[in-house]
Structures are given as structure tokens and as C-alpha cells.
CSV table of C-alpha atoms in Angstrom, one decimal:
chain,number,residue,atom,x,y,z
A,23,MET,CA,148.4,115.5,164.0
A,24,LYS,CA,147.8,112.2,162.2
A,25,LYS,CA,144.2,113.2,161.4
A,26,LEU,CA,145.5,116.6,159.9
A,27,SER,CA,148.1,114.7,157.8
A,28,LYS,CA,145.4,112.3,156.5
A,29,LEU,CA,143.0,115.2,155.8
A,30,PHE,CA,145.8,117.1,154.0
A,31,ALA,CA,146.6,114.0,151.8
A,32,MET,CA,142.9,113.6,150.9
A,33,LEU,CA,142.7,117.3,149.9
A,34,MET,CA,145.8,116.9,147.7
A,35,VAL,CA,144.3,113.9,146.0
A,36,LEU,CA,141.1,115.8,145.3
A,37,LEU,CA,143.0,118.8,144.0
A,38,MET,CA,145.1,116.7,141.6
A,39,ALA,CA,141.9,115.0,140.4
A,40,LEU,CA,140.3,118.4,139.6
A,41,LEU,CA,143.4,119.7,137.9
A,42,PHE,CA,143.7,116.7,135.5
A,43,ASN,CA,140.0,116.2,134.9
A,44,PRO,CA,139.1,117.0,131.2
A,45,LEU,CA,135.9,118.7,132.4
A,46,PHE,CA,138.0,121.5,133.9
A,47,ALA,CA,140.5,121.8,131.1
A,48,ASP,CA,140.5,124.8,128.7
A,49,GLU,CA,141.7,122.6,125.9
A,50,PRO,CA,141.1,118.8,125.3
A,51,LEU,CA,143.8,116.6,126.7
A,52,ILE,CA,146.1,115.2,124.1
A,53,SER,CA,145.6,111.5,123.6
A,54,THR,CA,147.5,109.4,121.1
A,55,GLN,CA,145.2,107.0,119.1
A,56,THR,CA,146.8,103.8,117.7
A,57,TYR,CA,145.6,101.4,115.1
A,58,ASN,CA,147.4,98.2,114.3
A,59,TYR,CA,146.9,96.0,111.3
A,60,GLY,CA,149.4,93.4,110.2
A,61,GLU,CA,152.8,95.0,109.4
A,62,TYR,CA,151.3,98.5,109.7
A,63,CYS,CA,150.7,100.7,112.7
A,64,VAL,CA,149.0,104.1,112.5
A,65,THR,CA,149.2,106.7,115.3
A,66,SER,CA,147.6,110.1,115.6
A,67,ASP,CA,147.7,113.0,118.1
A,68,ASN,CA,145.3,115.0,115.9
A,69,LEU,CA,142.6,112.5,115.3
A,70,GLU,CA,139.4,114.4,114.4
A,71,LEU,CA,140.4,117.8,115.8
A,72,ILE,CA,143.2,120.3,115.0
A,73,PRO,CA,144.0,123.7,116.5
A,74,LEU,CA,142.4,126.9,115.1
A,75,ASP,CA,145.9,128.3,114.4
A,76,PHE,CA,147.1,125.1,112.6
A,77,ASP,CA,149.6,125.1,109.7
A,78,GLU,CA,148.8,123.0,106.7
A,79,THR,CA,152.0,121.0,107.3
A,80,ILE,CA,150.5,119.7,110.6
A,81,ILE,CA,150.7,115.9,110.8
A,82,LEU,CA,147.3,114.2,111.0
A,83,PHE,CA,148.6,110.7,111.5
A,84,SER,CA,151.9,108.7,111.2
A,85,ILE,CA,152.3,105.4,109.5
A,86,PHE,CA,154.8,102.8,110.7
A,87,LYS,CA,155.7,99.7,108.8
A,88,ASN,CA,157.3,96.8,110.7
A,89,GLY,CA,158.2,99.2,113.5
A,90,THR,CA,159.8,101.9,111.2
A,91,LEU,CA,158.3,105.2,110.3
A,92,TYR,CA,156.8,104.8,106.8
A,93,GLN,CA,155.2,108.2,106.3
A,94,ASP,CA,153.9,111.2,108.2
A,95,VAL,CA,150.6,112.3,106.5
A,96,THR,CA,149.9,116.0,106.7
A,97,PHE,CA,146.7,118.1,106.5
A,98,SER,CA,147.5,119.2,102.9
A,99,GLN,CA,147.6,115.6,101.7
A,100,ILE,CA,144.1,114.8,103.1
A,101,ILE,CA,142.0,118.0,102.8
A,102,LYS,CA,141.9,119.9,99.5
A,103,ASN,CA,140.2,123.0,100.8
A,104,LYS,CA,140.5,124.2,104.4
A,105,LYS,CA,137.2,126.1,103.9
A,106,ASN,CA,135.5,122.8,104.3
A,107,LEU,CA,136.6,122.4,107.9
A,108,GLU,CA,134.0,122.3,110.6
A,109,SER,CA,134.7,124.7,113.5
A,110,THR,CA,134.2,124.0,117.2
A,111,VAL,CA,134.7,126.4,120.1
A,112,SER,CA,138.5,125.8,120.1
A,113,HIS,CA,139.3,123.6,117.2
A,114,TYR,CA,138.6,122.6,113.6
A,115,LYS,CA,137.2,119.2,112.8
A,116,TRP,CA,138.8,117.5,109.8
A,117,GLY,CA,137.7,113.9,110.1
A,118,THR,CA,138.6,110.6,111.6
A,119,ILE,CA,140.0,107.1,110.8
A,120,ILE,CA,137.3,104.5,110.2
A,121,GLY,CA,139.6,101.5,109.8
A,122,ILE,CA,142.7,99.9,108.3
A,123,ASN,CA,143.1,97.0,105.9
A,124,THR,CA,145.9,95.5,103.8
A,125,ASN,CA,145.7,98.2,101.2
A,126,GLY,CA,145.3,101.3,103.2
A,127,ILE,CA,143.4,103.6,105.6
A,128,LEU,CA,139.7,104.4,105.3
A,129,LEU,CA,139.0,108.0,106.4
A,130,ASN,CA,135.8,109.9,107.0
A,131,THR,CA,136.6,113.5,106.3
A,132,VAL,CA,134.7,116.8,106.0
A,133,GLU,CA,135.1,116.3,102.3
A,134,GLY,CA,133.7,112.8,102.3
A,135,LYS,CA,135.2,109.3,102.4
A,136,LYS,CA,138.8,108.9,101.3
A,137,ILE,CA,141.3,106.1,101.2
A,138,PHE,CA,145.1,106.5,101.9
A,139,ASP,CA,146.8,103.9,99.8
A,140,PHE,CA,149.8,102.3,101.5
A,141,GLU,CA,151.5,101.3,98.3
A,142,THR,CA,151.2,104.5,96.3
A,143,GLN,CA,151.1,106.7,99.4
A,144,LYS,CA,148.4,108.8,97.8
A,145,VAL,CA,144.8,109.7,98.8
A,146,ARG,CA,141.8,109.0,96.6
A,147,GLN,CA,138.2,110.2,97.0
A,148,VAL,CA,135.6,107.5,97.4
A,149,ASN,CA,132.4,108.0,95.3
A,150,ILE,CA,129.4,106.7,97.2
A,151,ASN,CA,126.9,108.6,94.9
A,152,ASN,CA,126.0,105.5,92.9
A,153,ASP,CA,122.8,105.5,90.8
A,154,ILE,CA,120.2,103.9,93.0
A,155,TYR,CA,117.0,102.2,91.7
A,156,ILE,CA,114.3,101.2,94.2
A,157,VAL,CA,112.6,98.3,92.4
A,158,GLU,CA,110.6,96.8,95.3
A,159,ASP,CA,109.6,98.2,98.6
A,160,GLU,CA,107.4,95.8,100.5
A,161,LEU,CA,108.2,97.4,103.8
A,162,LYS,CA,107.4,101.0,102.5
A,163,ILE,CA,110.6,102.3,104.0
A,164,LEU,CA,113.0,103.0,101.2
A,165,THR,CA,114.1,106.4,99.8
A,166,LYS,CA,117.2,107.3,97.8
A,167,GLN,CA,118.6,109.2,100.8
A,168,LYS,CA,118.1,106.1,103.0
A,169,GLY,CA,119.8,104.1,100.3
A,170,TYR,CA,122.9,106.2,100.3
A,171,GLU,CA,123.1,105.9,104.1
A,172,TYR,CA,123.1,102.1,103.7
A,173,LEU,CA,125.7,102.2,100.9
A,174,ASN,CA,128.0,104.2,103.2
A,175,ALA,CA,127.7,101.6,105.9
A,176,LEU,CA,128.1,98.8,103.3
A,177,PHE,CA,131.3,100.4,102.0
A,178,ASP,CA,132.8,100.3,105.5
A,179,TYR,CA,131.7,96.7,106.0
A,180,MET,CA,133.3,95.6,102.7
A,181,PHE,CA,136.5,97.5,103.6
A,182,ALA,CA,136.7,95.7,107.0
A,183,LEU,CA,136.3,92.3,105.4
A,184,ASP,CA,139.7,92.9,103.7
A,185,GLU,CA,139.3,90.2,101.1
A,186,GLN,CA,141.0,90.5,97.7
A,187,GLU,CA,137.7,90.4,95.7
A,188,CYS,CA,136.1,92.9,98.1
A,189,ASN,CA,139.0,95.3,97.7
A,190,GLU,CA,138.7,95.0,93.9
A,191,ILE,CA,135.0,95.9,94.3
A,192,LEU,CA,135.9,98.9,96.5
A,193,ASN,CA,138.4,100.2,93.9
A,194,LYS,CA,135.6,100.5,91.3
A,195,TRP,CA,132.7,101.2,93.6
A,196,GLY,CA,131.5,104.3,91.8
A,197,LYS,CA,131.0,102.4,88.6
A,198,TYR,CA,128.2,100.2,89.9
A,199,LYS,CA,124.5,100.9,89.5
A,200,VAL,CA,122.5,99.6,92.5
A,201,GLN,CA,119.0,98.1,92.7
A,202,ILE,CA,117.5,98.1,96.2
A,203,ALA,CA,114.5,96.1,97.5
A,204,SER,CA,112.9,95.7,100.9
A,205,PHE,CA,111.0,92.5,101.9
A,206,ASN,CA,109.7,90.5,104.8
A,207,LYS,CA,110.7,86.8,105.1
A,208,ASN,CA,109.7,84.6,108.0
A,209,SER,CA,108.6,87.7,110.0
A,210,LYS,CA,112.1,89.2,109.5
A,211,GLU,CA,112.7,92.4,107.6
A,212,TYR,CA,115.5,92.7,105.1
A,213,ILE,CA,116.9,95.1,102.5
A,214,TYR,CA,118.5,93.5,99.4
A,215,PHE,CA,121.2,95.3,97.4
A,216,ASN,CA,121.9,94.2,93.8
A,217,PHE,CA,125.1,95.7,92.3
A,218,LEU,CA,125.5,95.9,88.5
A,219,GLY,CA,128.7,97.0,86.9
A,220,GLY,CA,128.4,96.0,83.3
A,221,GLY,CA,126.0,95.5,80.3
A,222,ILE,CA,123.4,97.7,78.7
A,223,LEU,CA,121.7,99.1,81.8
A,224,THR,CA,119.1,101.6,80.8
A,225,LYS,CA,117.0,103.5,83.5
A,226,LYS,CA,113.8,101.7,82.2
A,227,PHE,CA,115.5,98.3,82.4
A,228,LEU,CA,116.9,98.9,85.9
A,229,GLU,CA,113.5,100.1,87.2
A,230,SER,CA,111.6,97.2,85.7
A,231,GLY,CA,112.6,94.7,88.4
A,232,LEU,CA,115.6,92.9,90.0
A,233,ILE,CA,118.1,91.8,87.4
A,234,GLN,CA,119.8,88.5,87.9
A,235,VAL,CA,123.1,87.8,86.1
A,236,CYS,CA,124.7,84.3,86.2
A,237,ASP,CA,128.4,85.2,85.7
A,238,GLY,CA,130.5,88.3,84.9
A,239,GLY,CA,132.8,88.1,88.0
A,240,ASN,CA,132.7,90.9,90.5
A,241,ALA,CA,131.0,93.2,88.1
A,242,PHE,CA,127.8,91.7,89.5
A,243,TRP,CA,127.2,91.0,93.2
A,244,SER,CA,124.6,91.3,95.9
A,245,ILE,CA,124.2,91.4,99.7
A,246,CYS,CA,121.4,91.5,102.3
A,247,TYR,CA,120.9,93.6,105.4
A,248,ASN,CA,118.9,92.5,108.4
A,249,LEU,CA,117.1,95.5,109.7
A,250,LYS,CA,116.5,94.2,113.3
A,251,GLU,CA,120.1,92.9,113.8
A,252,LYS,CA,121.6,95.8,111.8
A,253,LYS,CA,124.0,93.5,110.0
A,254,PHE,CA,125.0,92.7,106.4
A,255,TYR,CA,125.1,89.1,105.4
A,256,ASN,CA,124.9,86.7,102.5
A,257,LEU,CA,127.5,88.4,100.3
A,258,SER,CA,127.3,86.8,96.9
A,259,ILE,CA,129.8,87.7,94.1
A,260,ASN,CA,129.4,86.2,90.7
A,261,GLY,CA,131.9,83.8,89.2
A,262,GLU,CA,133.6,84.0,85.8
A,263,ALA,CA,131.9,82.2,82.9
């Protein structure tokens, strides 16, 4: 009798495991994602995916400030055109949260990168399509398409730093022209990014070689990327004259 009871208990455990295993579920199990940063907390039950029969008032994520609900952010606030959604078997994919800093939430949506501003409670599109100029390519690896991939990663990196000057740079990101160079130093491979946001910058001038500016504040800055370590480092922002 004891053996039968034990066998029955084991069968019940196995049955429960099967019933609650996501692999056997018709729909993905709902899981609330939470992001905390300082006085803000962001939660979402619809991170990345929303139902096929969704309403445009569906809440994509909720923002709490000091423990109190600050704002529910809906689909219509983030996505301009629902035709841009990517469909899966049972859901639509709208995007996801990349990170949070003092100023807001960085989103990667089907319409590109966007930032939800905590203060204005508005969403703005991020322009990553800077004019790129490959001035030196010792490693023979650079293309403009590759350059844009690095710029996307660099934007996320600068956002995560959450420093005042970095946030000022992010706010005017689309205004910069970018020179890119690849080089080998001490048997290590690097990519150098030179951002220029002021002055008379003709195409001929920008393609002639790396331009060094001594002041001008954050209108001029640079950073390196280590290809092997896949890390940005040596951020250098010009000072004021």
C-alpha cells in the first residue's frame, strides 16, 4: 500500500510538471519583468510580445516613482503604426526595454530606438543614421553598414553610463558626423570613432583624414572599441575653450 501511495505521489508530481512546463503550453506563460533604477521602477507583463487581438490602449509597461504609480505607458504612445509590428505564431512583437537611466527608458522597437522621457512623459525617436566617413581602415574590415551596427551598440553604452555630459550627447546624437578608423596597436585590433558636431565639415574635408579639435565641449568627442574584448573604452570629450 505504501509503495502504491509513493508511486501515486510521484505520478502527480510528474503530471504537475508537465502541465506547468512552458514547452506544453499553447500560449507563453505570463512573466512580469521588473527594472529598477534610483527612484524609478518599471514593470511589464507585455515585454516584447502582445496578443494578436490587442487593443491600442494595452499597457506595454508601467512606471512607478518612489513606490507610487507614475504612468501606464500604452501601445499607442510607443508605436506609431501597427503595420510595423512583427508577427509570430500567436503574438505580435513590438519591441523591448534596453535599459533605464536618470532621464528615461531606452527602447528597441520595431520602429527603431526610442526613449521615453521621465520628465516630459513623452517618447522621442532616436536617429542613429549619422553621416559616416571611413577615413582609415588598416584592418580592412569597415563598411558603413558595420559602422551603423557599432553606433547602435555605442548609443546603448553611452546611455548606460548615465553621466550628465553623456546624456547631453545622446540628446543631440543625430547632429554628429562620425569618422571611423580601424588600426592595430601592440597586436591588438581597435576601431576609433571621432564625433564632430560643429564647424564647416564638408564631405571632402571629412574624408581627407582624422580631424582633431582641441576644444568645443561635447560637440567634439571620441571613443575606441577593442574588437577582441568587444568593449568601448577611452571616452574623450573635449573641454570648453
